[in-house]
Amino acid sequence: MLVLTCTLNDSTKREKDTPTCRPNQRDLFGVAREEVVNITCEVDSDPQDVTFRWTLNNSVENTELHTFESSGAMSVLTYTPKTPMDYGAVQCLGRNSVGEQKEPCVVRIIPAGLRYVDHKGQLNSMKFFMFPKSIFLNTNTVTRSMTLLSTHWYWHWHKSSASRDLLGY
């Protein structure tokens, strides 16, 4: 009698690892003061049972955020900026039974819809781009930048134009 023994090498078995940011997630939100935004953070993780931690870095301080719900490898933060200090980099960090995520998922929250009244009394919106600690605003005829120093935004004029009154910020 011939007896054959076969040992299977399970090459499909994955190695367990700490969470990592899932690629191609939205990483920039333009949000007005008092506007509610839901920010989703998804991670690739094995095991999929992940706990999350959210923080805001506004270039002055790091603040823990607690208004989120999580399920498996996804977490959704409900966030409402109320002051200029509520804008900056929101970070999501996952932890599973293997350990904590090495690099956080980062989402930038920038002021949306900065508005101004032009020399004809027309209400207009500005287009802007965010860089660390500064916002560069472009309109048809003037470029300005705002810099966050301490708790206040300071305007810097780059090119003169018709006088304009800024509303809101």
C-alpha positions as a Markdown table, in Angstrom:
| # | Residue | x | y | z |
|---|---|---|---|---|
| 1 | Met | 0.0 | 0.0 | 0.0 |
| 2 | Leu | 1.3 | 3.4 | -1.0 |
| 3 | Val | 0.5 | 6.4 | 1.2 |
| 4 | Leu | 1.0 | 9.9 | -0.1 |
| 5 | Thr | 1.3 | 12.8 | 2.2 |
| 6 | Cys | 0.7 | 16.2 | 0.8 |
| 7 | Thr | 1.5 | 19.4 | 2.7 |
| 8 | Leu | 0.0 | 22.6 | 1.3 |
| 9 | Asn | 2.0 | 25.8 | 1.5 |
| 10 | Asp | -0.6 | 28.6 | 1.9 |
| 11 | Ser | 1.0 | 31.2 | -0.3 |
| 12 | Thr | -2.2 | 33.3 | -0.3 |
| 13 | Lys | -2.0 | 34.0 | 3.4 |
| 14 | Arg | -1.3 | 37.7 | 3.9 |
| 15 | Glu | 1.0 | 39.1 | 6.5 |
| 16 | Lys | -0.7 | 41.2 | 9.1 |
| 17 | Asp | 0.4 | 44.8 | 9.2 |
| 18 | Thr | -0.4 | 48.2 | 10.7 |
| 19 | Pro | -2.9 | 50.5 | 8.8 |
| 20 | Thr | -1.9 | 52.6 | 5.9 |
| 21 | Cys | -3.8 | 55.4 | 4.1 |
| 22 | Arg | -5.9 | 54.1 | 1.2 |
| 23 | Pro | -4.8 | 55.9 | -1.9 |
| 24 | Asn | -6.8 | 58.5 | -3.9 |
| 25 | Gln | -8.8 | 59.9 | -1.1 |
| 26 | Arg | -10.0 | 63.5 | -1.1 |
| 27 | Asp | -7.4 | 65.6 | 0.7 |
| 28 | Leu | -8.7 | 69.2 | 0.3 |
| 29 | Phe | -11.9 | 70.7 | 1.5 |
| 30 | Gly | -13.0 | 74.4 | 1.1 |
| 31 | Val | -15.3 | 75.0 | 4.0 |
| 32 | Ala | -17.1 | 78.2 | 5.2 |
| 33 | Arg | -17.3 | 79.1 | 8.9 |
| 34 | Glu | -20.2 | 77.3 | 10.6 |
| 35 | Glu | -20.5 | 74.9 | 7.6 |
| 36 | Val | -20.7 | 71.2 | 8.5 |
| 37 | Val | -18.4 | 68.9 | 6.5 |
| 38 | Asn | -18.0 | 65.1 | 6.7 |
| 39 | Ile | -14.5 | 64.0 | 6.1 |
| 40 | Thr | -13.9 | 60.3 | 5.3 |
| 41 | Cys | -10.7 | 58.5 | 6.2 |
| 42 | Glu | -10.1 | 54.9 | 4.9 |
| 43 | Val | -7.2 | 52.7 | 5.6 |
| 44 | Asp | -5.8 | 49.5 | 4.3 |
| 45 | Ser | -5.4 | 47.2 | 7.3 |
| 46 | Asp | -5.0 | 43.6 | 8.2 |
| 47 | Pro | -6.7 | 42.9 | 10.5 |
| 48 | Gln | -9.6 | 45.2 | 9.5 |
| 49 | Asp | -10.7 | 46.0 | 13.1 |
| 50 | Val | -9.3 | 49.6 | 13.4 |
| 51 | Thr | -9.7 | 52.3 | 16.0 |
| 52 | Phe | -9.1 | 55.9 | 14.9 |
| 53 | Arg | -7.7 | 59.1 | 16.3 |
| 54 | Trp | -8.3 | 62.5 | 14.6 |
| 55 | Thr | -6.4 | 65.7 | 15.2 |
| 56 | Leu | -6.2 | 69.3 | 13.8 |
| 57 | Asn | -2.9 | 71.0 | 13.3 |
| 58 | Asn | -3.5 | 74.7 | 12.6 |
| 59 | Ser | 0.3 | 75.7 | 12.7 |
| 60 | Val | -0.2 | 76.9 | 16.2 |
| 61 | Glu | -1.3 | 73.9 | 18.1 |
| 62 | Asn | -2.5 | 70.2 | 17.7 |
| 63 | Thr | -6.1 | 69.6 | 18.9 |
| 64 | Glu | -7.8 | 66.2 | 19.4 |
| 65 | Leu | -11.1 | 65.9 | 17.5 |
| 66 | His | -13.8 | 63.7 | 18.9 |
| 67 | Thr | -16.8 | 64.1 | 16.5 |
| 68 | Phe | -16.3 | 61.0 | 14.4 |
| 69 | Glu | -17.8 | 57.5 | 13.9 |
| 70 | Ser | -15.9 | 54.5 | 12.7 |
| 71 | Ser | -16.6 | 51.1 | 11.3 |
| 72 | Gly | -14.0 | 48.6 | 10.3 |
| 73 | Ala | -11.2 | 50.3 | 8.3 |
| 74 | Met | -13.2 | 53.6 | 7.7 |
| 75 | Ser | -13.9 | 56.6 | 9.9 |
| 76 | Val | -16.0 | 59.7 | 9.2 |
| 77 | Leu | -15.3 | 63.0 | 11.0 |
| 78 | Thr | -18.1 | 65.6 | 11.2 |
| 79 | Tyr | -16.3 | 68.9 | 11.4 |
| 80 | Thr | -17.5 | 72.6 | 11.6 |
| 81 | Pro | -14.9 | 75.4 | 11.6 |
| 82 | Lys | -16.0 | 78.3 | 13.7 |
| 83 | Thr | -12.9 | 80.5 | 13.9 |
| 84 | Pro | -9.8 | 81.1 | 11.7 |
| 85 | Met | -7.9 | 78.7 | 14.1 |
| 86 | Asp | -10.2 | 75.9 | 13.0 |
| 87 | Tyr | -8.5 | 75.7 | 9.6 |
| 88 | Gly | -5.4 | 73.7 | 8.8 |
| 89 | Ala | -4.4 | 70.0 | 8.5 |
| 90 | Val | -6.8 | 67.4 | 9.8 |
| 91 | Gln | -5.0 | 64.1 | 10.5 |
| 92 | Cys | -6.5 | 60.7 | 10.8 |
| 93 | Leu | -4.5 | 57.9 | 12.4 |
| 94 | Gly | -5.6 | 54.2 | 12.6 |
| 95 | Arg | -4.5 | 51.5 | 15.0 |
| 96 | Asn | -5.1 | 47.8 | 14.8 |
| 97 | Ser | -3.9 | 44.8 | 16.9 |
| 98 | Val | -0.5 | 44.9 | 15.1 |
| 99 | Gly | 0.1 | 48.6 | 15.9 |
| 100 | Glu | -0.4 | 52.3 | 15.0 |
| 101 | Gln | -0.3 | 53.7 | 11.5 |
| 102 | Lys | 3.2 | 55.1 | 10.8 |
| 103 | Glu | 2.1 | 58.1 | 8.6 |
| 104 | Pro | -1.3 | 59.8 | 9.2 |
| 105 | Cys | -3.8 | 60.5 | 6.4 |
| 106 | Val | -3.8 | 64.3 | 6.0 |
| 107 | Val | -6.7 | 66.4 | 4.8 |
| 108 | Arg | -6.4 | 70.2 | 4.4 |
| 109 | Ile | -9.3 | 72.4 | 5.6 |
| 110 | Ile | -9.2 | 75.8 | 4.0 |
| 111 | Pro | -11.7 | 78.8 | 4.1 |
| 112 | Ala | -14.2 | 78.7 | 1.3 |
| 113 | Gly | -15.9 | 81.5 | -0.5 |
| 114 | Leu | -14.0 | 84.5 | 0.7 |
| 115 | Arg | -16.1 | 87.3 | -0.6 |
| 116 | Tyr | -15.5 | 90.9 | -1.4 |
| 117 | Val | -17.4 | 94.0 | -2.7 |
| 118 | Asp | -15.7 | 95.5 | -5.8 |
| 119 | His | -15.6 | 99.2 | -6.7 |
| 120 | Lys | -19.0 | 98.8 | -8.5 |
| 121 | Gly | -20.7 | 97.4 | -5.3 |
| 122 | Gln | -20.8 | 93.9 | -6.8 |
| 123 | Leu | -20.4 | 91.0 | -4.4 |
| 124 | Asn | -17.7 | 88.6 | -5.7 |
| 125 | Ser | -16.0 | 85.4 | -4.6 |
| 126 | Met | -12.2 | 85.0 | -4.7 |
| 127 | Lys | -10.2 | 82.0 | -6.0 |
| 128 | Phe | -7.4 | 80.9 | -3.7 |
| 129 | Phe | -4.7 | 78.4 | -3.1 |
| 130 | Met | -3.4 | 77.2 | 0.3 |
| 131 | Phe | 0.2 | 76.9 | 1.3 |
| 132 | Pro | 1.4 | 76.3 | 4.9 |
| 133 | Lys | 0.5 | 79.3 | 7.0 |
| 134 | Ser | -0.5 | 81.4 | 3.9 |
| 135 | Ile | -3.4 | 81.8 | 1.5 |
| 136 | Phe | -2.8 | 83.4 | -1.9 |
| 137 | Leu | -5.9 | 85.0 | -3.4 |
| 138 | Asn | -6.3 | 85.8 | -7.1 |
| 139 | Thr | -9.0 | 88.0 | -8.5 |
| 140 | Asn | -9.2 | 89.4 | -12.0 |
| 141 | Thr | -7.1 | 92.5 | -11.2 |
| 142 | Val | -5.4 | 92.0 | -7.8 |
| 143 | Thr | -3.5 | 89.4 | -5.9 |
| 144 | Arg | -3.3 | 89.4 | -2.2 |
| 145 | Ser | -2.0 | 86.9 | 0.4 |
| 146 | Met | -3.1 | 86.3 | 4.0 |
| 147 | Thr | -0.6 | 85.0 | 6.6 |
| 148 | Leu | -1.7 | 83.4 | 9.9 |
| 149 | Leu | 0.4 | 84.9 | 12.7 |
| 150 | Ser | -0.7 | 83.8 | 16.1 |
| 151 | Thr | -4.5 | 83.9 | 16.0 |
| 152 | His | -5.0 | 86.6 | 13.3 |
| 153 | Trp | -4.9 | 86.7 | 9.6 |
| 154 | Tyr | -2.8 | 89.6 | 8.1 |
| 155 | Trp | -3.4 | 90.8 | 4.5 |
| 156 | His | -0.5 | 91.6 | 2.2 |
| 157 | Trp | -1.1 | 93.5 | -1.0 |
| 158 | His | 1.0 | 92.3 | -4.0 |
| 159 | Lys | -0.4 | 94.6 | -6.7 |
| 160 | Ser | -2.6 | 97.7 | -6.4 |
| 161 | Ser | -6.0 | 97.8 | -7.9 |
| 162 | Ala | -9.4 | 99.4 | -7.4 |
| 163 | Ser | -10.1 | 99.6 | -3.7 |
| 164 | Arg | -12.1 | 96.7 | -2.3 |
| 165 | Asp | -13.8 | 96.1 | 1.0 |
| 166 | Leu | -13.4 | 92.5 | 2.3 |
| 167 | Leu | -16.3 | 90.8 | 4.0 |
| 168 | Gly | -16.2 | 88.0 | 6.6 |
| 169 | Tyr | -12.5 | 87.3 | 7.1 |
